[in-house]
Each structure stands twice: as structure tokens, then as C-alpha cells.
GROMACS .gro file of C-alpha atoms in nm:
model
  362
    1UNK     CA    1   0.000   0.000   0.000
    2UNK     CA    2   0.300   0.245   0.092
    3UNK     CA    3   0.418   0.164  -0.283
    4UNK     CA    4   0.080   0.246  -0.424
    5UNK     CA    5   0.072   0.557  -0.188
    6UNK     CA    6   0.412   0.693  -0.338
    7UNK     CA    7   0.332   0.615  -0.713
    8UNK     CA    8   0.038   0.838  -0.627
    9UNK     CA    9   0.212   1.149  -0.554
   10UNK     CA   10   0.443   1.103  -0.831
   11UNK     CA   11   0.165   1.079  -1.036
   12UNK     CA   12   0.054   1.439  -0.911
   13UNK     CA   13   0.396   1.548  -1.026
   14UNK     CA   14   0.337   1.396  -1.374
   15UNK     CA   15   0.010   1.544  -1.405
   16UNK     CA   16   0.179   1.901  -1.266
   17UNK     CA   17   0.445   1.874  -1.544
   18UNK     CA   18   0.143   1.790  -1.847
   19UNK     CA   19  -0.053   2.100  -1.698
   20UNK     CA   20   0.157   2.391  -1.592
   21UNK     CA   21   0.323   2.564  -1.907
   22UNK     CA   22  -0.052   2.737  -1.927
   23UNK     CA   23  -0.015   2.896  -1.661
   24UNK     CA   24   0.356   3.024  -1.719
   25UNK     CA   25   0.249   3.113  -2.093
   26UNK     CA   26   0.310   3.492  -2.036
   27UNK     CA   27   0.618   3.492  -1.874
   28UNK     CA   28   0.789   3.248  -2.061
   29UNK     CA   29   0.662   3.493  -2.380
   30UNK     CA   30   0.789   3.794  -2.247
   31UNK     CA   31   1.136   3.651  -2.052
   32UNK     CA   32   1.249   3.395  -2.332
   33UNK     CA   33   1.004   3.548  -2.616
   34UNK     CA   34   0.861   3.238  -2.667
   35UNK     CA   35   0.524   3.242  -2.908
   36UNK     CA   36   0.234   3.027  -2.868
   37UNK     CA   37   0.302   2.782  -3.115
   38UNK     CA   38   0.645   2.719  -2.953
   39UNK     CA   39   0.498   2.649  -2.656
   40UNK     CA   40   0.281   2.458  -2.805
   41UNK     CA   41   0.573   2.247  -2.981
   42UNK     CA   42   0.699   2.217  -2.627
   43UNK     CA   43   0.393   2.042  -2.454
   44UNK     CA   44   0.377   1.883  -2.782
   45UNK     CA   45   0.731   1.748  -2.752
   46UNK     CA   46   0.611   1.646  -2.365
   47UNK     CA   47   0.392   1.430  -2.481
   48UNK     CA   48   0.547   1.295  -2.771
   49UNK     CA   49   0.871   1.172  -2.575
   50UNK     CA   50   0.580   1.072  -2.318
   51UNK     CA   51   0.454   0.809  -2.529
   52UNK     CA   52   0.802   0.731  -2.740
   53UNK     CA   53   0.898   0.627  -2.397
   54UNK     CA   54   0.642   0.327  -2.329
   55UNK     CA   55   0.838   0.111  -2.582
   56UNK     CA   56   1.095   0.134  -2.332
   57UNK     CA   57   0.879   0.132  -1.951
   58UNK     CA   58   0.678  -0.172  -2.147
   59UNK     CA   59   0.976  -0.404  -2.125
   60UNK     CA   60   1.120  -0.280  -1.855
   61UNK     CA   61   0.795  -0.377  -1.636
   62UNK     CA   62   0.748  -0.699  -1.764
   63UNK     CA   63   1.169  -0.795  -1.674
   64UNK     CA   64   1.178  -0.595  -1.387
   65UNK     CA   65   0.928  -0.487  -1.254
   66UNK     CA   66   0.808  -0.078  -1.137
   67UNK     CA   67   1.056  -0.052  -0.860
   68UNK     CA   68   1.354   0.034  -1.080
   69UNK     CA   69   1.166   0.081  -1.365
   70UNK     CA   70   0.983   0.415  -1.209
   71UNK     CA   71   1.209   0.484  -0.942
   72UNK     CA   72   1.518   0.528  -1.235
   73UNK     CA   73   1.345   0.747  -1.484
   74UNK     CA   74   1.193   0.906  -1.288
   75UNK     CA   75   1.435   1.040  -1.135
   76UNK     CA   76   1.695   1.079  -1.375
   77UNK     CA   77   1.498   1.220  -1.650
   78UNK     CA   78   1.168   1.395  -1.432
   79UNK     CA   79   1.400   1.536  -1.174
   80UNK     CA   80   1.639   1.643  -1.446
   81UNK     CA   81   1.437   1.824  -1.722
   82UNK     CA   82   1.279   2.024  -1.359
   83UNK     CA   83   1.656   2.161  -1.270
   84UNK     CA   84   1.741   2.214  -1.718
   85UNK     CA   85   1.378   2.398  -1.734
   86UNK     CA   86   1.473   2.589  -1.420
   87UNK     CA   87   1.802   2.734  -1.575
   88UNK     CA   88   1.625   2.767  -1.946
   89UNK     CA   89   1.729   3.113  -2.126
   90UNK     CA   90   1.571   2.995  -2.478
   91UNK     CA   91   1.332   2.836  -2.615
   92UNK     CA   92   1.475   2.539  -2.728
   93UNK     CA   93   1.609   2.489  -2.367
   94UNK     CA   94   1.270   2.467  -2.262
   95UNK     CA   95   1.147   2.219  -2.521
   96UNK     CA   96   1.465   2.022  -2.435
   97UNK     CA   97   1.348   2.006  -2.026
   98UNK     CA   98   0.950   1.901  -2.150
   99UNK     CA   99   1.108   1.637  -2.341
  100UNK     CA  100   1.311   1.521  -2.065
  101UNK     CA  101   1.038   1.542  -1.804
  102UNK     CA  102   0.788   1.361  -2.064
  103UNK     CA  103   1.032   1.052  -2.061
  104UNK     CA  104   1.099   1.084  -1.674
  105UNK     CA  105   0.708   1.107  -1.626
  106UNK     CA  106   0.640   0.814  -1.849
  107UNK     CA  107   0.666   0.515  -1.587
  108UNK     CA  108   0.468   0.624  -1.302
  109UNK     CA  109   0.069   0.569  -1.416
  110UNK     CA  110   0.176   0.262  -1.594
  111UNK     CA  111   0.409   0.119  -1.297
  112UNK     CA  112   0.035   0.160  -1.094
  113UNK     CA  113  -0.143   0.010  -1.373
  114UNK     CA  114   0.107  -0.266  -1.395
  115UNK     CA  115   0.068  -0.315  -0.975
  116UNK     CA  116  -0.356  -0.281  -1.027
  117UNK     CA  117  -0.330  -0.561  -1.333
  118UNK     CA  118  -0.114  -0.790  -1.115
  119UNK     CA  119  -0.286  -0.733  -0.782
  120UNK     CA  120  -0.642  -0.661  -0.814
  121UNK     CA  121  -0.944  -0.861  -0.983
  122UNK     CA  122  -1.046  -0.717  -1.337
  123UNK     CA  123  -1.356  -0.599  -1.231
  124UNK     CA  124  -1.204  -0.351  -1.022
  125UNK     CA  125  -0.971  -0.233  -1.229
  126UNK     CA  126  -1.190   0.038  -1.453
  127UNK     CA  127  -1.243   0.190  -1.070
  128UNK     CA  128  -0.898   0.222  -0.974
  129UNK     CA  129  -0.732   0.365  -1.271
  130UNK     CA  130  -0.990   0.600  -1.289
  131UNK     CA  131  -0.946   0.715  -0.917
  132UNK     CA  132  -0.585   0.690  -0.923
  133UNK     CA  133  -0.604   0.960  -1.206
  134UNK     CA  134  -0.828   1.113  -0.987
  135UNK     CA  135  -0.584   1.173  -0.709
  136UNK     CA  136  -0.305   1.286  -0.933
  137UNK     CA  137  -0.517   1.515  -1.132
  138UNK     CA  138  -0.426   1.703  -0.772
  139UNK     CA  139  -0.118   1.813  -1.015
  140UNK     CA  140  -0.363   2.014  -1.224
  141UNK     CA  141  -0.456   2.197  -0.910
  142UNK     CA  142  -0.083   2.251  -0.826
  143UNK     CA  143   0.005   2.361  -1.171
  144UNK     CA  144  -0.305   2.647  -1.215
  145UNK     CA  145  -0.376   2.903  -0.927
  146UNK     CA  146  -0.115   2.787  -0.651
  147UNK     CA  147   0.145   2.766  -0.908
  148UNK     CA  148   0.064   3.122  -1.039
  149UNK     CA  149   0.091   3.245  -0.677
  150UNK     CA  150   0.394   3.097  -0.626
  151UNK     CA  151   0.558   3.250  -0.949
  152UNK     CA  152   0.433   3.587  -0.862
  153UNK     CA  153   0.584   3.592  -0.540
  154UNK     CA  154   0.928   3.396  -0.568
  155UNK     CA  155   0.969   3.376  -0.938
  156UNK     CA  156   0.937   3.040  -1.128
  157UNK     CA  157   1.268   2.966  -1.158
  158UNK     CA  158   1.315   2.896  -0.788
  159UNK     CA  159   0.995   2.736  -0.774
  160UNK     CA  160   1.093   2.481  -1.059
  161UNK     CA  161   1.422   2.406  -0.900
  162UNK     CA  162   1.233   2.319  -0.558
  163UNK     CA  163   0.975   2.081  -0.748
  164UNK     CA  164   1.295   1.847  -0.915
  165UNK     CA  165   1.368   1.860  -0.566
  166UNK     CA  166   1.044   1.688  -0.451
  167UNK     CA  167   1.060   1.504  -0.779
  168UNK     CA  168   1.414   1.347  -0.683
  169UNK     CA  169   1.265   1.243  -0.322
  170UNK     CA  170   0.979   1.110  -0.468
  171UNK     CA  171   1.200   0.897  -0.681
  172UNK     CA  172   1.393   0.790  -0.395
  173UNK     CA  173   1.120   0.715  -0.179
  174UNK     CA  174   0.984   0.508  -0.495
  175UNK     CA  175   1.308   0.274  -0.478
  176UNK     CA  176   1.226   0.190  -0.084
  177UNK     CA  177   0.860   0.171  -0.064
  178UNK     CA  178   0.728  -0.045  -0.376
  179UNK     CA  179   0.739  -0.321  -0.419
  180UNK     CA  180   0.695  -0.553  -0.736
  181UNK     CA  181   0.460  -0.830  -0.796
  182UNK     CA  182   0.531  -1.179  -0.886
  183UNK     CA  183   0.586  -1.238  -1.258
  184UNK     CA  184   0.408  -1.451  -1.469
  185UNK     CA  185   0.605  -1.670  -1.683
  186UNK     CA  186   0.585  -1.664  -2.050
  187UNK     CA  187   0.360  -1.851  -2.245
  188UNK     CA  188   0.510  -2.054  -2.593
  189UNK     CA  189   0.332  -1.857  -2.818
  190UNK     CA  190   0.397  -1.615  -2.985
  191UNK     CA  191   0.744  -1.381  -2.985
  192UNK     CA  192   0.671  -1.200  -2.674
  193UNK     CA  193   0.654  -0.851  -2.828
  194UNK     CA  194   0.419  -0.560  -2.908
  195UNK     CA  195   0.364  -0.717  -3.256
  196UNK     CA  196   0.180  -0.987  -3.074
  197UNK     CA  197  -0.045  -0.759  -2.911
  198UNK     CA  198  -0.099  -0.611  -3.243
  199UNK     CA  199  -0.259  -0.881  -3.434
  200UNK     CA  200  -0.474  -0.888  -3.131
  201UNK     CA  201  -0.825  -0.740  -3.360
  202UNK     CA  202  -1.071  -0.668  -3.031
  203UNK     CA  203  -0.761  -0.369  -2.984
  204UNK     CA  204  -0.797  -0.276  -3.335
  205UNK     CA  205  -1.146  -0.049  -3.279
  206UNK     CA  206  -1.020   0.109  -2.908
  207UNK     CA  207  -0.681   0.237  -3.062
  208UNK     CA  208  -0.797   0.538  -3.278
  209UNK     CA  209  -1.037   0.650  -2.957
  210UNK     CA  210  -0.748   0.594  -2.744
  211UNK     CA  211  -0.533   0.803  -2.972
  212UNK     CA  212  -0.801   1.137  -3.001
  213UNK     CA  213  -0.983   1.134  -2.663
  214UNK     CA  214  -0.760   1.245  -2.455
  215UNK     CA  215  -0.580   1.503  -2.715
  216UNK     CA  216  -0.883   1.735  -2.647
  217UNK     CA  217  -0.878   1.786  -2.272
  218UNK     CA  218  -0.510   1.794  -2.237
  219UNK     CA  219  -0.449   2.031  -2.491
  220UNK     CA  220  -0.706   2.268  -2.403
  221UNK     CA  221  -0.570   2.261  -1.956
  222UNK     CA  222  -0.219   2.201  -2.041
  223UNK     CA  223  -0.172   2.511  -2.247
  224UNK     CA  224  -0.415   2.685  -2.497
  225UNK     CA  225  -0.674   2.793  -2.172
  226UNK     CA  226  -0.357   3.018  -2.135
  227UNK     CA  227  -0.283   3.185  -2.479
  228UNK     CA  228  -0.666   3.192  -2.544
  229UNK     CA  229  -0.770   3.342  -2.220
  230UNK     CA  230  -0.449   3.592  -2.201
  231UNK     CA  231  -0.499   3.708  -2.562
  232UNK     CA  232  -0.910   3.690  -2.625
  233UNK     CA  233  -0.990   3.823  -2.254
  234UNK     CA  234  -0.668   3.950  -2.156
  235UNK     CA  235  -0.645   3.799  -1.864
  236UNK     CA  236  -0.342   3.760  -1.654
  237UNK     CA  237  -0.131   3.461  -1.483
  238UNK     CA  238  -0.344   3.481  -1.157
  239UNK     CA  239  -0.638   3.531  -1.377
  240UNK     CA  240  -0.549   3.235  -1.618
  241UNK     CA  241  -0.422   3.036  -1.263
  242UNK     CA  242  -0.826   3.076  -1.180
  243UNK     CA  243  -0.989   2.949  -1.466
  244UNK     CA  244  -0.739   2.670  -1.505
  245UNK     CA  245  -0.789   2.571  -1.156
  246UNK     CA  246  -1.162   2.504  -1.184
  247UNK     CA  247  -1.093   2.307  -1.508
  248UNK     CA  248  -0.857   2.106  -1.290
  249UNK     CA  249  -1.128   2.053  -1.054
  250UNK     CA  250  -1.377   1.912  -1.275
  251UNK     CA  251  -1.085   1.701  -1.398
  252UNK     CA  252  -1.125   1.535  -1.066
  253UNK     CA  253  -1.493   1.530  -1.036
  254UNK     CA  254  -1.506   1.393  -1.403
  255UNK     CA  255  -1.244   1.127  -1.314
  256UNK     CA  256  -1.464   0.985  -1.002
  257UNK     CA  257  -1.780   0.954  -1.195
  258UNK     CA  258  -1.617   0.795  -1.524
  259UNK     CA  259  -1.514   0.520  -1.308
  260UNK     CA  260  -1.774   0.319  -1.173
  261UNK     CA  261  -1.984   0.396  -1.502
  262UNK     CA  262  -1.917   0.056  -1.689
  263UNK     CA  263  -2.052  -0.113  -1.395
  264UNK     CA  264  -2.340   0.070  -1.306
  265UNK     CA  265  -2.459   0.040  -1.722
  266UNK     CA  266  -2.273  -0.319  -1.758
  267UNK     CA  267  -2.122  -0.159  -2.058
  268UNK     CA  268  -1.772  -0.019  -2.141
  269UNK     CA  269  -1.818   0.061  -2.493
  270UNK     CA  270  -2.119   0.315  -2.478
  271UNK     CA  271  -1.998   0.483  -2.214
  272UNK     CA  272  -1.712   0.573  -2.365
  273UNK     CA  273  -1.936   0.654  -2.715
  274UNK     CA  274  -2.166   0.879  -2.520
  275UNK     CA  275  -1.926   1.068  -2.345
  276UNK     CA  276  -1.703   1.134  -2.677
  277UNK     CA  277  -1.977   1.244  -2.878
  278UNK     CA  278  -2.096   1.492  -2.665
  279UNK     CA  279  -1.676   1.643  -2.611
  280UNK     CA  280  -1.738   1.685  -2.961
  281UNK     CA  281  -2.063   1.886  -2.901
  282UNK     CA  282  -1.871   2.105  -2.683
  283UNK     CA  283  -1.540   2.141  -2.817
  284UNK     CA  284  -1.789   2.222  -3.171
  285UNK     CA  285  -1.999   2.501  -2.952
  286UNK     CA  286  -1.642   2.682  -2.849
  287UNK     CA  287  -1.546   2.674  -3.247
  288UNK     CA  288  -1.867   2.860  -3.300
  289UNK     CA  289  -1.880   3.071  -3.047
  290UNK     CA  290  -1.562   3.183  -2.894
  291UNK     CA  291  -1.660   3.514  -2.780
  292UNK     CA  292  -1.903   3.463  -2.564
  293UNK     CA  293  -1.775   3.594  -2.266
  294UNK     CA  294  -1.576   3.409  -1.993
  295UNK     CA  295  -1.779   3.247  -1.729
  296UNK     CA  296  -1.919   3.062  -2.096
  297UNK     CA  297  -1.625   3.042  -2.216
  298UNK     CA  298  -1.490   2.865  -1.916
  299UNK     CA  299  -1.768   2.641  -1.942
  300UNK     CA  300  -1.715   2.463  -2.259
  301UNK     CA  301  -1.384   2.443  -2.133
  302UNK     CA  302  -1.432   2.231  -1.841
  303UNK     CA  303  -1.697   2.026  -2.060
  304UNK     CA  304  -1.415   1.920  -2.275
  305UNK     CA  305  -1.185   1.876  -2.005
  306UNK     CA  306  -1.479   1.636  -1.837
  307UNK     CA  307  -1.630   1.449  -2.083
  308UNK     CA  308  -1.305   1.315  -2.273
  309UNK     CA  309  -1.186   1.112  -1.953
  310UNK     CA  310  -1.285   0.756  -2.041
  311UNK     CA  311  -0.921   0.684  -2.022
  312UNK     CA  312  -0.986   0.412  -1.760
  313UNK     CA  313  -1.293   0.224  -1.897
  314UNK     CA  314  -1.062   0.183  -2.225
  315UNK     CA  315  -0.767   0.108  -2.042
  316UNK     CA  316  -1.011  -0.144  -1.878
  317UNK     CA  317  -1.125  -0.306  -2.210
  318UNK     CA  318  -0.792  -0.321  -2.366
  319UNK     CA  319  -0.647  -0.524  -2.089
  320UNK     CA  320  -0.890  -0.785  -2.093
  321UNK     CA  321  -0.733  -0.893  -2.436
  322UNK     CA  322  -0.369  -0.902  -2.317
  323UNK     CA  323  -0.149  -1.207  -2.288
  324UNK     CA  324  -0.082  -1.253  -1.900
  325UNK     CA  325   0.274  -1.247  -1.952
  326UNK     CA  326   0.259  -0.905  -2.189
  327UNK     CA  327   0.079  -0.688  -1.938
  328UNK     CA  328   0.361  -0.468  -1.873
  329UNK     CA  329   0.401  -0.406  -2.270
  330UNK     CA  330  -0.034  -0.412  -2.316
  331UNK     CA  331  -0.117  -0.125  -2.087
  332UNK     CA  332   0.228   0.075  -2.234
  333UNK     CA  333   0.057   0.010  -2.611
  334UNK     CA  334  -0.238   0.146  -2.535
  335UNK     CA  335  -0.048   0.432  -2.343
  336UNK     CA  336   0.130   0.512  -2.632
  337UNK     CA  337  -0.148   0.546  -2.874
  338UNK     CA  338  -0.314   0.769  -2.573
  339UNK     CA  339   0.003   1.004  -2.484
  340UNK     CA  340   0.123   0.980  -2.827
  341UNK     CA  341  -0.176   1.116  -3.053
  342UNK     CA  342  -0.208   1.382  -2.762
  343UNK     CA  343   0.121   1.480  -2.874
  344UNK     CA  344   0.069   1.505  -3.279
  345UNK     CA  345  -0.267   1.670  -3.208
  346UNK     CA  346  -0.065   1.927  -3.015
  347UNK     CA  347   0.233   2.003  -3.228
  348UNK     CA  348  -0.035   1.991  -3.525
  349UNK     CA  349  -0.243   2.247  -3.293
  350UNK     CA  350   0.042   2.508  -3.338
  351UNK     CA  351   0.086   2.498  -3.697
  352UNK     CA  352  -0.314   2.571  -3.705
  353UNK     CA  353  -0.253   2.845  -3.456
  354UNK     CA  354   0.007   3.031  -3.690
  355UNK     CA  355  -0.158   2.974  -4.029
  356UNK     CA  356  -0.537   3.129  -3.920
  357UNK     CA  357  -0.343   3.338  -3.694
  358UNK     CA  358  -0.397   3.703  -3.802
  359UNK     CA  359  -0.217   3.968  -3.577
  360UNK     CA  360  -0.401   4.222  -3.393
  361UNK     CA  361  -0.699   4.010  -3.426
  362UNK     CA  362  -0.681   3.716  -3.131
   0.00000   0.00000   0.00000
């Protein structure tokens, strides 16, 4: 339970390092004269290393299990791309530290998932992904109002440095407390590698939802809530710190209810249906009408942000197909495809962003 307990709070930091260039949009434009679409290549690059990164956590779980495998990167790469983004003078320094905290970030949701899969019966497991994400979306929290006040009062340089502090304990503390389950040996068919989950069809259908769903939410918290809301409305960091913290709160909320919603319908698949066609209601509704003030604005924000959460009821589905013995390297695939189209649909994001962009005219 202590391991579990540990994972946890590192998750909070991965969810902190997804979330938080929103809120440091304007001073990261006016000290390093970054533009949106560069910070959007950076979050993009986050998220792209992110989910480059499972093919490595995938069969590193499987041989030795999330101990090393999250306490190591972790630590090495999370804590690390916190003290390079702490010194950053450019913009390329920057993307460098996102892409070094994407791969350090990487290991802990699936070292939990790994730990769930291992530990707990399937019926369960929908239910504890989903609260797990729950508990770290506490790093959306940490990375919108709190975070602003903490840049406006001892600059965000300092406070970066003192999170890959926290970072490199947590990694530490990872190494002591968890501990890893027993392995399962291999079975004689098949080679043992992600092309054998891949001619697995049931995944076929889940991997383009898995690949779009979550692109929405994350892109609109982890940084354009911050160049739309500072540009359209004007609004500053503590103002932008607001408005991303209720977002971040219905994260939360939205994570909860998701859960326990394939039981309570005894169905995975429409639940996940119904809750990505209406995203696309919302996320449609903000294309058409953009201006309409910020408390509506803000609205169809955290609609997005709620309804494209399903990541645990697909997570859920997928694993039912996996080999016993390619669990470590199942919920990593399915990560990837997650992470990973999160990451093209941002850096595509930012070349949209500078070819409608006209100036003078957010």
C-alpha cells in the first residue's frame, strides 16, 4: 500500500508537469520570447517523448518490474528536465526540459497500472485507474492558481528548482517503498513482443479512440486555456491560474464519476461513445462561439476537459485482451497510442494556430 501511496504522488507530479506551461504562458513569452506555437511544440514534444517512452517502460515492467523501472526514470529524466527547465534562457532549452520530463514522467501511471493488473481482480480495475487519475489530477490543481501564486511571489525559476527537488525524493522514496509483484512466466506462443499484441483485432477499434480522446482535454488545460484566455480576454497569470484551476477541478470530479460507469450500465463501450460524442458537441460550440464571454467560455472548457476522460474504462477493455505475460508491454501500447496522438494533435495544434493566426486580431 506504501508503494501504491508513493506512485500516487508522483503521479501528481506527472500530471503538474502535463498541466503547468498554461499557466507560465506569459512569462515564458515575455522573458524567453517564446510564441504560442512554440509552446505549443513544447507540450507537444512532452507528450510525444511521453509516449516514445512506453516502448521502453513496457519491457522494462514486464523484466523488472516498477521498482527500478519508475524509481530510475523518474528520477533521472523527471528530476532532471525540472533543474534544465529551471536554468532555461531559450526556447529550445525549454522544449529540451519538457522532453526530458515527458520521458521521466512516463513510468509512473503505468508502474500503478502494472501493480492494479497484477494485484487486483479485473472488475475492479476500470475503478482504480480511474481514481488513481483522480488523485493525481491534484497536479492540475498545483500547476493552475497555486502555481501562479507561487511565481508571482518567488519567481518560477526557484519554484521549478524546488519541485525536481520533490521530484528526486519522490523517486527515492519510490526505490524503498514499492514493491513488485510476482511475474508470470511466458507462455510458448507467440514472440513475446508488441507485434503480438498487435494482431490482437478486439484492440484494433479502441486504438484510434485511445489516440483522439484524450488530445482534447489535455491540450485545451495544459496550455491553450492560457494563450486563449491571455490574448481573447486579456487575462493575466493569476487570472489564467483561476480558470485553469476550476478546469482542474472538474478534472477530478469527471475522473470519479467515469469510473464506476461501466458497472453501473454493464457496458464499457457506450460509455465511452456517449461521453465522446458529446466532447465533440462542446469542443464544436467553443469553435462557434468563442466570444461569448468568460464564465461561458470557461464552461465549454471544463466540458471538454470532463467528458473526454474515459481513459480508464478503455484502459479497462484493452487489458482484458492481453497475454498474462505481456501486461507490462499491453497497458504501455495502449499508453502510447493515448500520450502519443495527444502529442501530434498538439504540435499539429500550433501549426493551425500560426496559419489562421492574423495579428491584432486574437
Amino acid at each position: 500500500m506504501a508503494g501504491l501511496v508513493i506512485l500516487a504522488f508522483s503521479y501528481v507530479m506527472s500530471q503538474f508537469y502535463r498541466s503547468f506551461l498554461a499557466v507560465l504562458s506569459p512569462v515564458l513569452s515575455s522573458e524567453l520570447g517564446m510564441t504560442a506555437s512554440q509552446l505549443s511544440t513544447a507540450l507537444g514534444t512532452w507528450f510525444v517523448a511521453f509516449g516514445l517512452a512506453q516502448f521502453v517502460v513496457g519491457p522494462m515492467l514486464d523484466r523488472s518490474g516498477p521498482r527500478l523501472t519508475a524509481s530510475i526514470l523518474f528520477g533521472l529524466f523527471a528530476g532532471g528536465g525540472a533543474v534544465v527547465f529551471s536554468f532555461a534562457t531559450a526556447g529550445w532549452v525549454v522544449i529540451l526540459a519538457m522532453a526530458m520530463l515527458g520521458i521521466g514522467c512516463a513510468p509512473v501511471l503505468m508502474a500503478s497500472v502494472y501493480i492494479f493488473a497484477r494485484t487486483y481482480s479485473a472488475s475492479r480495475f476500470a475503478v482504480l485507474i480511474s481514481w488513481f487519475i483522480a488523485f493525481g489530477s491534484a497536479g492540475n490543481l498545483i500547476g493552475s492558481s497555486p502555481l501562479a501564486q507561487l511565481a508571482e511571489g518567488f519567481g518560477w525559476r526557484p519554484v521549478l528548482l524546488a519541485l525536481a527537488g520533490v521530484t528526486l525524493a519522490i523517486a527515492v522514496a519510490i526505490y524503498v517503498l514499492v514493491r513488485n509483484p510476482e511475474k508470470v512466466p511466458a507462455t510458448n506462443t507467440g514472440s513475446g513482443s508488441y507485434l503480438d499484441l498487435l494482431k490482437i483485432k478486439q484492440l484494433w477499434p479502441i486504438i484510434p479512440i485511445m489516440a483522439v480522446a484524450y488530445s482534447l482535454p489535455v491540450g485545451l488545460r495544459g496550455l491553450w486555456s492560457g494563450p486563449f484566455f491571455g490574448d481573447v480576454y486579456g487575462l493575466d497569470v493569476l487570472g489564467i491560474g483561476a480558470i485553469t484551476f476550476w478546469i482542474a477541478v472538474a478534472m477530478i470530479v469527471a475522473n470519479i464519476v467515469y469510473g464506476p460507469l461501466d458497472t453501473i450500465f454493464n457496458t464499457r463501450k457506450w460509455v465511452v461513445v456517449i461521453g465522446n460524442f458529446l466532447m465533440v458537441g462542446a469542443i464544436a460550440a467553443l469553435a462557434i462561439y468563442p466570444l461569448s464571454g468568460v464564465i461561458v467560455t470557461g464552461i465549454l472548457f471544463i466540458l471538454v476537459s470532463m467528458l473526454g476522460l474515459g481513459y480508464g474504462i478503455m484502459m479497462a477493455h484493452a487489458r482484458s485482451y492481453y497475454p498474462p505475460h505481456l501486461l507490462g508491454r499491453g497497458v504501455t501500447l495502449m499508453n502510447f497510442f493515448s500520450i502519443g496522438g495527444s502529442g501530434v494533435m498538439q504540435l499539429l495544434s500550433g501549426y493551425v494556430y500560426d496559419g489562421a493566426r492574423v495579428e491584432g486580431d486574437p
